[in-house]
Amino acid sequence: MASIQRDHELNQANTLGLPCVAERFIAPGSLAQLGEVLAEARAHDWPLTPLGGGSNLILPARLPGLVIQPAMADWWQEEGEEGEEGAVLVHAEAGVNWHELVMALAAAGLWGTENLALIPGHCGAAPIQNIGAYGVELSDVIEAVHLIHLDDGREAVLSPAECAFGYRDSVFKGALAGRVVITRLVLRVSSPGAAASRLW
């Protein structure tokens, strides 16, 4: 398992470059590692701070407890449900760079997220404020959000309805704020030959 680092500088972990030191820091590279880290944090009663790509994030000079930055960064695709011609489900783990994913999907001829290019940050943070641009929001392409509860390590999968998406809003800013870590997104995109995607 990745080791917990003490007094870890987060200057490079936020896009504003603000000086910040985490009392403890870890970047788990798998869901199993994340579960182990959360169990250790509960055993020591450490305050937890999940961290994504650090985009436009204002950090204090010091963060107590444990800062967790998910480093699971794989993505893959599968065919959509039978009867939905051209539909492809894309699974993207929390540590995947959002813009790089959008560009990779476009290069593969998978459409639906292209209007959301150039939005900084990681996939795990995208649902929190329901990122959007040029008339398209994440909620338009999201199929499911996988997460893990901080208090007991319980895994869950939320439907778009359960995410309660609104304009730059979601359940992750409300009832689930500070209570879960998003581990994976499932996106529904369109493959070549499917209906035309939203264009610029």
Short mmCIF file of N, CA, C and O in Angstrom, two decimals, residues 8-22 25 50-59 63 67-69 121-122:
data_model
loop_
_atom_site.label_atom_id
_atom_site.label_comp_id
_atom_site.label_asym_id
_atom_site.label_seq_id
_atom_site.Cartn_x
_atom_site.Cartn_y
_atom_site.Cartn_z
N HIS A 8 3.33 16.99 4.24
CA HIS A 8 3.46 16.97 2.78
C HIS A 8 3.01 18.30 2.20
O HIS A 8 1.91 18.78 2.45
N GLU A 9 3.87 18.92 1.40
CA GLU A 9 3.54 20.20 0.78
C GLU A 9 2.55 19.99 -0.37
O GLU A 9 2.74 19.11 -1.21
N LEU A 10 1.52 20.84 -0.40
CA LEU A 10 0.49 20.74 -1.42
C LEU A 10 0.55 21.89 -2.43
O LEU A 10 -0.40 22.11 -3.18
N ASN A 11 1.67 22.61 -2.45
CA ASN A 11 1.81 23.74 -3.38
C ASN A 11 1.55 23.33 -4.81
O ASN A 11 0.93 24.07 -5.59
N GLN A 12 2.04 22.14 -5.20
CA GLN A 12 1.87 21.67 -6.57
C GLN A 12 0.55 20.92 -6.77
O GLN A 12 0.25 20.49 -7.89
N ALA A 13 -0.22 20.78 -5.71
CA ALA A 13 -1.48 20.03 -5.79
C ALA A 13 -2.69 20.94 -5.90
O ALA A 13 -3.82 20.47 -5.85
N ASN A 14 -2.45 22.25 -6.03
CA ASN A 14 -3.57 23.17 -6.28
C ASN A 14 -3.15 24.15 -7.36
O ASN A 14 -2.02 24.61 -7.39
N THR A 15 -4.05 24.44 -8.27
CA THR A 15 -3.71 25.21 -9.46
C THR A 15 -3.34 26.66 -9.14
O THR A 15 -2.68 27.32 -9.95
N LEU A 16 -3.74 27.16 -7.98
CA LEU A 16 -3.37 28.51 -7.60
C LEU A 16 -1.98 28.56 -6.98
O LEU A 16 -1.44 29.65 -6.76
N GLY A 17 -1.41 27.40 -6.70
CA GLY A 17 -0.06 27.34 -6.16
C GLY A 17 0.05 27.88 -4.75
O GLY A 17 1.14 28.32 -4.32
N LEU A 18 -1.03 27.84 -4.00
CA LEU A 18 -1.01 28.37 -2.64
C LEU A 18 -0.18 27.46 -1.73
O LEU A 18 -0.27 26.24 -1.82
N PRO A 19 0.61 28.06 -0.84
CA PRO A 19 1.39 27.25 0.09
C PRO A 19 0.47 26.58 1.11
O PRO A 19 -0.34 27.23 1.75
N CYS A 20 0.60 25.27 1.20
CA CYS A 20 -0.22 24.51 2.15
C CYS A 20 0.53 23.24 2.50
O CYS A 20 1.16 22.62 1.63
N VAL A 21 0.46 22.85 3.75
CA VAL A 21 1.10 21.63 4.21
C VAL A 21 0.03 20.72 4.80
O VAL A 21 -0.76 21.13 5.66
N ALA A 22 -0.01 19.47 4.31
CA ALA A 22 -0.92 18.47 4.87
C ALA A 22 -0.21 17.75 6.01
O ALA A 22 0.92 17.29 5.85
N PHE A 25 -0.60 12.83 4.22
CA PHE A 25 -1.06 12.81 2.83
C PHE A 25 -0.83 11.42 2.26
O PHE A 25 0.19 10.77 2.53
N PRO A 50 -10.66 14.94 1.25
CA PRO A 50 -10.43 14.43 -0.11
C PRO A 50 -9.96 15.56 -1.01
O PRO A 50 -10.44 16.69 -0.90
N LEU A 51 -9.02 15.26 -1.91
CA LEU A 51 -8.47 16.27 -2.82
C LEU A 51 -8.45 15.71 -4.23
O LEU A 51 -7.98 14.59 -4.45
N GLY A 52 -8.98 16.49 -5.18
CA GLY A 52 -8.94 16.09 -6.58
C GLY A 52 -7.74 16.71 -7.27
O GLY A 52 -6.61 16.62 -6.80
N GLY A 53 -8.00 17.40 -8.38
CA GLY A 53 -6.92 18.05 -9.11
C GLY A 53 -6.53 19.40 -8.54
O GLY A 53 -5.57 20.01 -9.01
N GLY A 54 -7.28 19.88 -7.56
CA GLY A 54 -6.93 21.15 -6.91
C GLY A 54 -7.24 22.37 -7.74
O GLY A 54 -6.66 23.44 -7.52
N SER A 55 -8.18 22.27 -8.68
CA SER A 55 -8.49 23.41 -9.56
C SER A 55 -9.25 24.49 -8.80
O SER A 55 -10.29 24.24 -8.19
N ASN A 56 -8.70 25.72 -8.86
CA ASN A 56 -9.34 26.89 -8.24
C ASN A 56 -9.71 26.63 -6.79
O ASN A 56 -10.76 27.07 -6.31
N LEU A 57 -8.85 25.92 -6.11
CA LEU A 57 -9.10 25.55 -4.72
C LEU A 57 -8.26 26.43 -3.81
O LEU A 57 -7.05 26.57 -3.98
N ILE A 58 -8.92 27.04 -2.82
CA ILE A 58 -8.22 27.87 -1.85
C ILE A 58 -7.96 27.03 -0.60
O ILE A 58 -8.89 26.65 0.11
N LEU A 59 -6.70 26.75 -0.36
CA LEU A 59 -6.30 25.90 0.76
C LEU A 59 -5.76 26.74 1.91
O LEU A 59 -5.13 27.78 1.68
N LEU A 63 -3.37 21.72 6.66
CA LEU A 63 -4.54 20.86 6.74
C LEU A 63 -4.26 19.74 7.75
O LEU A 63 -3.35 18.93 7.56
N VAL A 67 -5.03 14.03 4.26
CA VAL A 67 -5.49 14.45 2.93
C VAL A 67 -5.36 13.26 2.00
O VAL A 67 -4.28 12.65 1.90
N ILE A 68 -6.45 12.93 1.32
CA ILE A 68 -6.46 11.79 0.40
C ILE A 68 -6.66 12.30 -1.02
O ILE A 68 -7.67 12.96 -1.31
N GLN A 69 -5.72 12.00 -1.90
CA GLN A 69 -5.85 12.36 -3.31
C GLN A 69 -5.88 11.07 -4.13
O GLN A 69 -4.85 10.47 -4.40
N GLY A 121 -9.12 19.77 -13.85
CA GLY A 121 -9.46 18.92 -12.72
C GLY A 121 -9.53 17.45 -13.07
O GLY A 121 -9.32 17.04 -14.22
N HIS A 122 -9.83 16.66 -12.07
CA HIS A 122 -9.93 15.21 -12.21
C HIS A 122 -11.38 14.77 -12.31
O HIS A 122 -12.30 15.49 -11.89
#
